[in-house]
PDB file of C-alpha atoms in Angstrom:
ATOM      1  CA  MET A   1    -145.876 156.703 189.537  1.00 48.00           C
ATOM      2  CA  GLY A   2    -144.005 159.435 187.892  1.00 54.00           C
ATOM      3  CA  PHE A   3    -141.490 158.982 185.228  1.00 60.00           C
ATOM      4  CA  SER A   4    -138.882 161.472 184.279  1.00 79.00           C
ATOM      5  CA  ASP A   5    -139.428 162.989 180.767  1.00 85.00           C
ATOM      6  CA  GLN A   6    -136.312 161.322 179.697  1.00 86.00           C
ATOM      7  CA  HIS A   7    -137.147 158.049 180.833  1.00 84.00           C
ATOM      8  CA  LYS A   8    -140.693 158.230 179.362  1.00 87.00           C
ATOM      9  CA  GLN A   9    -139.116 159.078 176.067  1.00 94.00           C
ATOM     10  CA  ILE A  10    -136.688 156.011 176.306  1.00 94.00           C
ATOM     11  CA  LEU A  11    -139.557 153.616 177.033  1.00 93.00           C
ATOM     12  CA  GLN A  12    -141.797 154.961 174.356  1.00 95.00           C
ATOM     13  CA  ASP A  13    -139.085 154.562 171.923  1.00 97.00           C
ATOM     14  CA  HIS A  14    -138.349 151.206 172.794  1.00 97.00           C
ATOM     15  CA  TYR A  15    -142.147 150.431 172.663  1.00 96.00           C
ATOM     16  CA  ARG A  16    -142.994 152.033 169.282  1.00 97.00           C
ATOM     17  CA  ASN A  17    -139.581 151.030 167.760  1.00 97.00           C
ATOM     18  CA  PRO A  18    -138.749 147.626 169.438  1.00 97.00           C
ATOM     19  CA  ARG A  19    -135.211 146.375 168.740  1.00 97.00           C
ATOM     20  CA  ASN A  20    -134.810 142.675 167.775  1.00 98.00           C
ATOM     21  CA  LYS A  21    -138.624 142.120 167.774  1.00 98.00           C
ATOM     22  CA  THR A  22    -139.485 139.516 165.272  1.00 96.00           C
ATOM     23  CA  VAL A  23    -142.407 136.895 164.614  1.00 96.00           C
ATOM     24  CA  LEU A  24    -140.962 133.615 166.215  1.00 93.00           C
ATOM     25  CA  PRO A  25    -142.869 130.594 165.066  1.00 90.00           C
ATOM     26  CA  THR A  26    -143.584 128.164 167.787  1.00 87.00           C
ATOM     27  CA  GLY A  27    -140.536 126.101 168.420  1.00 89.00           C
ATOM     28  CA  GLU A  28    -137.982 128.566 167.364  1.00 89.00           C
ATOM     29  CA  GLU A  29    -137.784 130.413 170.839  1.00 92.00           C
ATOM     30  CA  ASN A  30    -135.429 129.383 173.735  1.00 94.00           C
ATOM     31  CA  ALA A  31    -138.025 130.234 176.180  1.00 96.00           C
ATOM     32  CA  VAL A  32    -141.420 131.683 176.582  1.00 96.00           C
ATOM     33  CA  LEU A  33    -143.145 133.116 179.814  1.00 95.00           C
ATOM     34  CA  ASP A  34    -146.692 134.432 180.218  1.00 94.00           C
ATOM     35  CA  ASN A  35    -148.248 136.815 183.013  1.00 90.00           C
ATOM     36  CA  PRO A  36    -151.723 135.465 183.019  1.00 86.00           C
ATOM     37  CA  SER A  37    -152.720 138.305 185.381  1.00 85.00           C
ATOM     38  CA  CYS A  38    -152.131 141.057 182.797  1.00 86.00           C
ATOM     39  CA  GLY A  39    -151.700 139.094 179.462  1.00 91.00           C
ATOM     40  CA  ASP A  40    -148.090 139.922 178.807  1.00 95.00           C
ATOM     41  CA  ARG A  41    -146.176 137.159 176.930  1.00 97.00           C
ATOM     42  CA  VAL A  42    -142.486 137.272 176.123  1.00 98.00           C
ATOM     43  CA  ALA A  43    -140.652 134.615 174.014  1.00 97.00           C
ATOM     44  CA  LEU A  44    -136.755 134.946 173.381  1.00 98.00           C
ATOM     45  CA  LYS A  45    -134.480 133.447 170.833  1.00 97.00           C
ATOM     46  CA  LEU A  46    -130.849 133.345 171.398  1.00 96.00           C
ATOM     47  CA  ASN A  47    -128.223 131.910 169.114  1.00 94.00           C
ATOM     48  CA  TRP A  48    -124.557 131.352 170.280  1.00 93.00           C
ATOM     49  CA  ASP A  49    -121.353 131.325 168.366  1.00 95.00           C
ATOM     50  CA  ASP A  50    -118.485 128.855 169.200  1.00 93.00           C
ATOM     51  CA  LYS A  51    -117.236 131.079 172.137  1.00 92.00           C
ATOM     52  CA  HIS A  52    -120.736 131.134 173.596  1.00 90.00           C
ATOM     53  CA  LYS A  53    -121.239 134.813 172.690  1.00 95.00           C
ATOM     54  CA  ALA A  54    -124.944 135.590 171.763  1.00 96.00           C
ATOM     55  CA  THR A  55    -124.802 136.328 168.148  1.00 95.00           C
ATOM     56  CA  VAL A  56    -128.689 136.526 167.636  1.00 94.00           C
ATOM     57  CA  VAL A  57    -130.952 137.886 170.330  1.00 97.00           C
ATOM     58  CA  GLN A  58    -134.652 138.355 169.192  1.00 97.00           C
ATOM     59  CA  PHE A  59    -137.735 138.591 171.014  1.00 98.00           C
ATOM     60  CA  ASP A  60    -141.571 138.186 170.271  1.00 97.00           C
ATOM     61  CA  GLY A  61    -144.541 138.885 172.381  1.00 96.00           C
ATOM     62  CA  GLU A  62    -147.419 141.046 173.322  1.00 96.00           C
ATOM     63  CA  GLY A  63    -148.284 142.964 176.344  1.00 95.00           C
ATOM     64  CA  CYS A  64    -147.920 146.495 177.990  1.00 94.00           C
ATOM     65  CA  SER A  65    -145.520 148.962 176.888  1.00 94.00           C
ATOM     66  CA  ILE A  66    -143.343 148.361 179.760  1.00 94.00           C
ATOM     67  CA  SER A  67    -142.757 144.677 179.281  1.00 96.00           C
ATOM     68  CA  MET A  68    -142.289 145.131 175.386  1.00 97.00           C
ATOM     69  CA  ALA A  69    -139.869 148.072 176.223  1.00 97.00           C
ATOM     70  CA  SER A  70    -138.022 146.017 178.722  1.00 96.00           C
ATOM     71  CA  ALA A  71    -137.604 142.893 176.130  1.00 98.00           C
ATOM     72  CA  SER A  72    -136.432 145.482 173.643  1.00 98.00           C
ATOM     73  CA  ILE A  73    -133.770 147.010 176.103  1.00 97.00           C
ATOM     74  CA  LEU A  74    -132.853 143.488 177.270  1.00 97.00           C
ATOM     75  CA  THR A  75    -131.920 142.416 173.505  1.00 98.00           C
ATOM     76  CA  GLU A  76    -129.821 145.480 172.930  1.00 97.00           C
ATOM     77  CA  LEU A  77    -128.144 144.825 176.300  1.00 96.00           C
ATOM     78  CA  ILE A  78    -127.054 141.146 175.924  1.00 97.00           C
ATOM     79  CA  LYS A  79    -126.308 140.949 172.283  1.00 96.00           C
ATOM     80  CA  GLY A  80    -122.695 140.188 171.917  1.00 96.00           C
ATOM     81  CA  LEU A  81    -122.058 139.147 175.343  1.00 97.00           C
ATOM     82  CA  SER A  82    -120.821 135.734 176.460  1.00 96.00           C
ATOM     83  CA  LEU A  83    -123.163 133.325 178.298  1.00 94.00           C
ATOM     84  CA  ASP A  84    -121.136 134.239 181.548  1.00 95.00           C
ATOM     85  CA  GLU A  85    -121.473 137.928 180.983  1.00 96.00           C
ATOM     86  CA  ILE A  86    -125.268 137.543 180.346  1.00 97.00           C
ATOM     87  CA  GLY A  87    -125.457 135.751 183.688  1.00 95.00           C
ATOM     88  CA  GLU A  88    -123.735 138.174 185.672  1.00 95.00           C
ATOM     89  CA  LEU A  89    -125.894 141.047 184.040  1.00 95.00           C
ATOM     90  CA  SER A  90    -129.124 139.116 184.398  1.00 95.00           C
ATOM     91  CA  GLY A  91    -128.292 138.365 188.131  1.00 94.00           C
ATOM     92  CA  HIS A  92    -127.294 142.109 188.673  1.00 92.00           C
ATOM     93  CA  ILE A  93    -130.691 143.354 187.314  1.00 93.00           C
ATOM     94  CA  ARG A  94    -132.795 140.768 189.310  1.00 91.00           C
ATOM     95  CA  ARG A  95    -130.973 141.984 192.472  1.00 91.00           C
ATOM     96  CA  ILE A  96    -131.622 145.608 191.564  1.00 89.00           C
ATOM     97  CA  PHE A  97    -135.153 144.765 190.855  1.00 88.00           C
ATOM     98  CA  ASN A  98    -135.519 142.765 194.031  1.00 88.00           C
ATOM     99  CA  GLY A  99    -134.013 145.719 196.037  1.00 86.00           C
ATOM    100  CA  GLU A 100    -130.910 143.770 197.101  1.00 90.00           C
ATOM    101  CA  GLU A 101    -128.533 146.218 195.235  1.00 88.00           C
ATOM    102  CA  SER A 102    -128.772 149.903 194.783  1.00 85.00           C
ATOM    103  CA  SER A 103    -130.549 150.894 191.449  1.00 82.00           C
ATOM    104  CA  GLU A 104    -127.916 153.793 190.913  1.00 82.00           C
ATOM    105  CA  LYS A 105    -125.966 151.356 188.953  1.00 78.00           C
ATOM    106  CA  LEU A 106    -128.584 151.206 186.290  1.00 82.00           C
ATOM    107  CA  GLU A 107    -127.454 154.548 184.929  1.00 83.00           C
ATOM    108  CA  ALA A 108    -124.185 152.979 183.701  1.00 84.00           C
ATOM    109  CA  LEU A 109    -126.023 150.327 181.817  1.00 88.00           C
ATOM    110  CA  GLY A 110    -127.889 152.694 179.341  1.00 90.00           C
ATOM    111  CA  ASP A 111    -131.557 152.430 178.573  1.00 93.00           C
ATOM    112  CA  ILE A 112    -132.427 150.094 181.301  1.00 92.00           C
ATOM    113  CA  ALA A 113    -132.218 152.982 183.721  1.00 90.00           C
ATOM    114  CA  ALA A 114    -135.600 154.108 182.564  1.00 90.00           C
ATOM    115  CA  LEU A 115    -137.237 151.247 184.519  1.00 89.00           C
ATOM    116  CA  GLU A 116    -135.586 152.445 187.759  1.00 86.00           C
ATOM    117  CA  GLU A 117    -138.618 154.171 188.729  1.00 83.00           C
ATOM    118  CA  LEU A 118    -140.640 151.039 188.769  1.00 83.00           C
ATOM    119  CA  ILE A 119    -138.625 149.525 191.511  1.00 82.00           C
ATOM    120  CA  ASN A 120    -141.074 150.977 194.147  1.00 79.00           C
ATOM    121  CA  HIS A 121    -144.131 149.733 192.033  1.00 81.00           C
ATOM    122  CA  PRO A 122    -144.437 145.970 192.323  1.00 81.00           C
ATOM    123  CA  VAL A 123    -147.397 145.516 189.868  1.00 82.00           C
ATOM    124  CA  ARG A 124    -145.428 147.385 187.088  1.00 85.00           C
ATOM    125  CA  LEU A 125    -142.144 145.921 188.019  1.00 89.00           C
ATOM    126  CA  LYS A 126    -143.346 142.399 187.211  1.00 91.00           C
ATOM    127  CA  CYS A 127    -144.020 143.638 183.780  1.00 92.00           C
ATOM    128  CA  ALA A 128    -140.405 144.960 183.464  1.00 93.00           C
ATOM    129  CA  ALA A 129    -139.139 141.789 185.006  1.00 94.00           C
ATOM    130  CA  LEU A 130    -141.165 139.273 182.557  1.00 96.00           C
ATOM    131  CA  PRO A 131    -138.346 139.361 179.701  1.00 97.00           C
ATOM    132  CA  TRP A 132    -135.456 139.018 182.443  1.00 96.00           C
ATOM    133  CA  GLU A 133    -137.337 136.035 184.025  1.00 96.00           C
ATOM    134  CA  THR A 134    -137.529 134.469 180.449  1.00 97.00           C
ATOM    135  CA  LEU A 135    -133.764 135.084 179.968  1.00 97.00           C
ATOM    136  CA  GLU A 136    -133.233 133.139 183.336  1.00 96.00           C
ATOM    137  CA  LEU A 137    -135.135 130.250 181.777  1.00 95.00           C
ATOM    138  CA  ILE A 138    -132.667 130.248 179.070  1.00 96.00           C
ATOM    139  CA  LEU A 139    -129.784 130.639 181.255  1.00 94.00           C
ATOM    140  CA  LYS A 140    -130.651 127.699 183.517  1.00 93.00           C
ATOM    141  CA  LYS A 141    -131.014 125.597 180.193  1.00 90.00           C
ATOM    142  CA  GLU A 142    -127.506 126.638 179.054  1.00 86.00           C
ATOM    143  CA  ASN A 143    -125.915 126.229 182.506  1.00 78.00           C
ATOM    144  CA  PRO A 144    -127.616 123.139 184.023  1.00 63.00           C
TER     145      PRO A 144
END
């Protein structure tokens, strides 16, 4: 699996300097998921304003550089979006990760394009998908 130099730099930057990462005491997160096979864990906390826009987007967790970088990228992408916009984006990302949509569209979404090279590597793609699966749990709670 070879990442382009630019994509490596993006992922390393998000891993070493994660955006919106904080310690979330138990009970303050909206959703938590673990991948017991590799030890990755992601917790997400979202707060909404009265128009259902995400005003606070934070994550906590531990794991490999790919899962933590993906969580950092996720928080940057969804901050300020409405619940509906987050649902659309999350579905779009899920379909790309599952090979149901072209990954070419990732470039327009910014740093998440650095994960494109994982699509053909299912074991590592699970790491990148964990934060997005955690987000899906929150979306299911908000849109029962």
